[in-house]
Amino acid sequence: MTPSASPDGGSRPRLRADAARNRAQILAAARTAFRELGTAAPLDEIARRAGVNIATLYRRFPDREALIRQVVVDGFTVVLQTVDSALDVAPEEPLFAIERFLLQLVEEREMLVLPLIGGPVTDDPEAVALQRRIADRLEELLAIARSQHAVRPDATAVDVITTGALACRPLPYLPAGQATALATRHVRIFLDGLRPDGARPLPPSLTHEDLTSYWSSAEGAEPASGAAAV
């Protein structure tokens, strides 16, 4: 099989078309099941939703942890691609670039289910590397915005990513269109709060290292409520 690029710059064997399709269906079913039932969702239920037998699921993902890890890595990969896209327009329109980043996350929120519902934590090296790269790219985006006096100087990458997580949280009682409209409204309120004119002082911000420390101490626990940063 021909190797293909992975998000961390390595290579993986390219799957046959039917195997790739089964894998994508399993991951999509897992995201839905985890969102509805938590990460303890039965694997045979995930296989049923994916339209495959349980042996096919185990062939692609040997255990629950492997499936969870891949869902998390896929979500972080989407976030990284989204911030990279925002950076393309940041030099000309930095505040628009931040808005674009956040609203694209809202559009892709189905891919971000595990980070957005507060867990689970994974210490998988690929996931950790993706988180670090996301934080670095967001700091770069904010540095561009600060240099043009487009955002308040005390805004941090954690502020931006936490807002993205909150805007993307599942709202099960709202139709999809209304949920998106509400998330868009909250994003734009946040963007107005980023502007430097008339901004009130903020309490101290968490850092990426703070979040990493909290995630590490919570490993194995799945919070019942509250949004973790993407």
PDB file of C-alpha atoms in Angstrom, residues 44-139:
ATOM      1  CA  ASP A  44     -21.151  -2.859  19.038  1.00  0.00           C
ATOM      2  CA  GLU A  45     -23.565   0.089  18.942  1.00  0.00           C
ATOM      3  CA  ILE A  46     -20.920   2.152  17.157  1.00  0.00           C
ATOM      4  CA  ALA A  47     -20.380  -0.687  14.688  1.00  0.00           C
ATOM      5  CA  ARG A  48     -24.144  -0.942  14.106  1.00  0.00           C
ATOM      6  CA  ARG A  49     -24.407   2.790  13.420  1.00  0.00           C
ATOM      7  CA  ALA A  50     -21.440   2.578  11.067  1.00  0.00           C
ATOM      8  CA  GLY A  51     -23.033  -0.282   9.132  1.00  0.00           C
ATOM      9  CA  VAL A  52     -20.129  -2.654   9.763  1.00  0.00           C
ATOM     10  CA  ASN A  53     -19.679  -5.737  11.920  1.00  0.00           C
ATOM     11  CA  ILE A  54     -17.767  -5.587  15.192  1.00  0.00           C
ATOM     12  CA  ALA A  55     -14.826  -7.503  13.717  1.00  0.00           C
ATOM     13  CA  THR A  56     -14.356  -4.735  11.145  1.00  0.00           C
ATOM     14  CA  LEU A  57     -14.338  -2.135  13.899  1.00  0.00           C
ATOM     15  CA  TYR A  58     -11.688  -4.022  15.865  1.00  0.00           C
ATOM     16  CA  ARG A  59      -9.624  -4.487  12.719  1.00  0.00           C
ATOM     17  CA  ARG A  60      -9.435  -0.713  12.309  1.00  0.00           C
ATOM     18  CA  PHE A  61      -9.318   0.152  16.050  1.00  0.00           C
ATOM     19  CA  PRO A  62      -8.076  -2.625  18.370  1.00  0.00           C
ATOM     20  CA  ASP A  63      -9.616  -1.115  21.515  1.00  0.00           C
ATOM     21  CA  ARG A  64     -11.759   1.761  22.782  1.00  0.00           C
ATOM     22  CA  GLU A  65      -8.717   3.898  23.583  1.00  0.00           C
ATOM     23  CA  ALA A  66      -7.499   3.692  19.983  1.00  0.00           C
ATOM     24  CA  LEU A  67     -10.904   4.829  18.715  1.00  0.00           C
ATOM     25  CA  ILE A  68     -11.091   7.696  21.205  1.00  0.00           C
ATOM     26  CA  ARG A  69      -7.536   8.747  20.376  1.00  0.00           C
ATOM     27  CA  GLN A  70      -8.274   8.919  16.654  1.00  0.00           C
ATOM     28  CA  VAL A  71     -11.451  10.961  17.179  1.00  0.00           C
ATOM     29  CA  VAL A  72      -9.462  13.431  19.304  1.00  0.00           C
ATOM     30  CA  VAL A  73      -6.586  13.632  16.802  1.00  0.00           C
ATOM     31  CA  ASP A  74      -9.003  14.189  13.915  1.00  0.00           C
ATOM     32  CA  GLY A  75     -10.639  17.040  15.830  1.00  0.00           C
ATOM     33  CA  PHE A  76      -7.343  18.732  16.643  1.00  0.00           C
ATOM     34  CA  THR A  77      -6.261  18.339  13.006  1.00  0.00           C
ATOM     35  CA  VAL A  78      -9.372  20.245  11.896  1.00  0.00           C
ATOM     36  CA  VAL A  79      -8.606  23.020  14.403  1.00  0.00           C
ATOM     37  CA  LEU A  80      -5.009  23.299  13.177  1.00  0.00           C
ATOM     38  CA  GLN A  81      -6.101  23.485   9.541  1.00  0.00           C
ATOM     39  CA  THR A  82      -8.653  26.146  10.461  1.00  0.00           C
ATOM     40  CA  VAL A  83      -6.166  28.405  12.253  1.00  0.00           C
ATOM     41  CA  ASP A  84      -3.692  27.990   9.383  1.00  0.00           C
ATOM     42  CA  SER A  85      -6.413  29.159   6.996  1.00  0.00           C
ATOM     43  CA  ALA A  86      -7.108  32.168   9.226  1.00  0.00           C
ATOM     44  CA  LEU A  87      -3.419  33.079   9.264  1.00  0.00           C
ATOM     45  CA  ASP A  88      -3.504  33.426   5.474  1.00  0.00           C
ATOM     46  CA  VAL A  89      -5.718  36.516   5.784  1.00  0.00           C
ATOM     47  CA  ALA A  90      -4.452  37.833   9.126  1.00  0.00           C
ATOM     48  CA  PRO A  91      -1.914  40.394   7.797  1.00  0.00           C
ATOM     49  CA  GLU A  92      -4.652  42.244   5.873  1.00  0.00           C
ATOM     50  CA  GLU A  93      -7.627  41.781   8.238  1.00  0.00           C
ATOM     51  CA  PRO A  94      -6.562  40.387  11.629  1.00  0.00           C
ATOM     52  CA  LEU A  95      -9.912  40.716  13.414  1.00  0.00           C
ATOM     53  CA  PHE A  96     -11.706  39.149  10.455  1.00  0.00           C
ATOM     54  CA  ALA A  97      -9.145  36.329  10.565  1.00  0.00           C
ATOM     55  CA  ILE A  98     -10.059  35.570  14.192  1.00  0.00           C
ATOM     56  CA  GLU A  99     -13.757  35.677  13.305  1.00  0.00           C
ATOM     57  CA  ARG A 100     -13.119  33.358  10.363  1.00  0.00           C
ATOM     58  CA  PHE A 101     -11.283  30.918  12.611  1.00  0.00           C
ATOM     59  CA  LEU A 102     -14.097  30.809  15.162  1.00  0.00           C
ATOM     60  CA  LEU A 103     -16.946  30.562  12.667  1.00  0.00           C
ATOM     61  CA  GLN A 104     -15.192  27.813  10.727  1.00  0.00           C
ATOM     62  CA  LEU A 105     -14.901  25.886  13.993  1.00  0.00           C
ATOM     63  CA  VAL A 106     -18.660  26.288  14.425  1.00  0.00           C
ATOM     64  CA  GLU A 107     -19.171  24.861  10.925  1.00  0.00           C
ATOM     65  CA  GLU A 108     -16.902  21.912  11.763  1.00  0.00           C
ATOM     66  CA  ARG A 109     -18.214  21.316  15.283  1.00  0.00           C
ATOM     67  CA  GLU A 110     -19.388  17.778  14.498  1.00  0.00           C
ATOM     68  CA  MET A 111     -15.701  16.845  14.139  1.00  0.00           C
ATOM     69  CA  LEU A 112     -14.771  18.361  17.516  1.00  0.00           C
ATOM     70  CA  VAL A 113     -17.100  16.409  19.758  1.00  0.00           C
ATOM     71  CA  LEU A 114     -14.637  15.039  22.343  1.00  0.00           C
ATOM     72  CA  PRO A 115     -12.647  18.171  23.147  1.00  0.00           C
ATOM     73  CA  LEU A 116     -15.868  20.176  23.236  1.00  0.00           C
ATOM     74  CA  ILE A 117     -17.757  17.983  25.693  1.00  0.00           C
ATOM     75  CA  GLY A 118     -14.895  18.161  28.156  1.00  0.00           C
ATOM     76  CA  GLY A 119     -12.922  15.043  27.447  1.00  0.00           C
ATOM     77  CA  PRO A 120     -11.606  12.509  27.455  1.00  0.00           C
ATOM     78  CA  VAL A 121      -7.996  13.463  28.018  1.00  0.00           C
ATOM     79  CA  THR A 122      -5.391  11.672  25.934  1.00  0.00           C
ATOM     80  CA  ASP A 123      -1.627  11.807  26.270  1.00  0.00           C
ATOM     81  CA  ASP A 124      -1.165  10.474  22.743  1.00  0.00           C
ATOM     82  CA  PRO A 125       1.976  12.194  21.360  1.00  0.00           C
ATOM     83  CA  GLU A 126       0.264  13.159  18.121  1.00  0.00           C
ATOM     84  CA  ALA A 127      -2.627  14.809  19.979  1.00  0.00           C
ATOM     85  CA  VAL A 128      -0.255  16.655  22.329  1.00  0.00           C
ATOM     86  CA  ALA A 129       1.851  17.885  19.389  1.00  0.00           C
ATOM     87  CA  LEU A 130      -1.261  19.110  17.581  1.00  0.00           C
ATOM     88  CA  GLN A 131      -2.428  21.026  20.676  1.00  0.00           C
ATOM     89  CA  ARG A 132       0.961  22.713  20.968  1.00  0.00           C
ATOM     90  CA  ARG A 133       0.941  23.682  17.304  1.00  0.00           C
ATOM     91  CA  ILE A 134      -2.588  25.086  17.610  1.00  0.00           C
ATOM     92  CA  ALA A 135      -1.544  27.218  20.605  1.00  0.00           C
ATOM     93  CA  ASP A 136       1.541  28.490  18.760  1.00  0.00           C
ATOM     94  CA  ARG A 137      -0.461  29.371  15.629  1.00  0.00           C
ATOM     95  CA  LEU A 138      -3.077  31.214  17.672  1.00  0.00           C
ATOM     96  CA  GLU A 139      -0.356  33.219  19.443  1.00  0.00           C
TER      97      GLU A 139
END
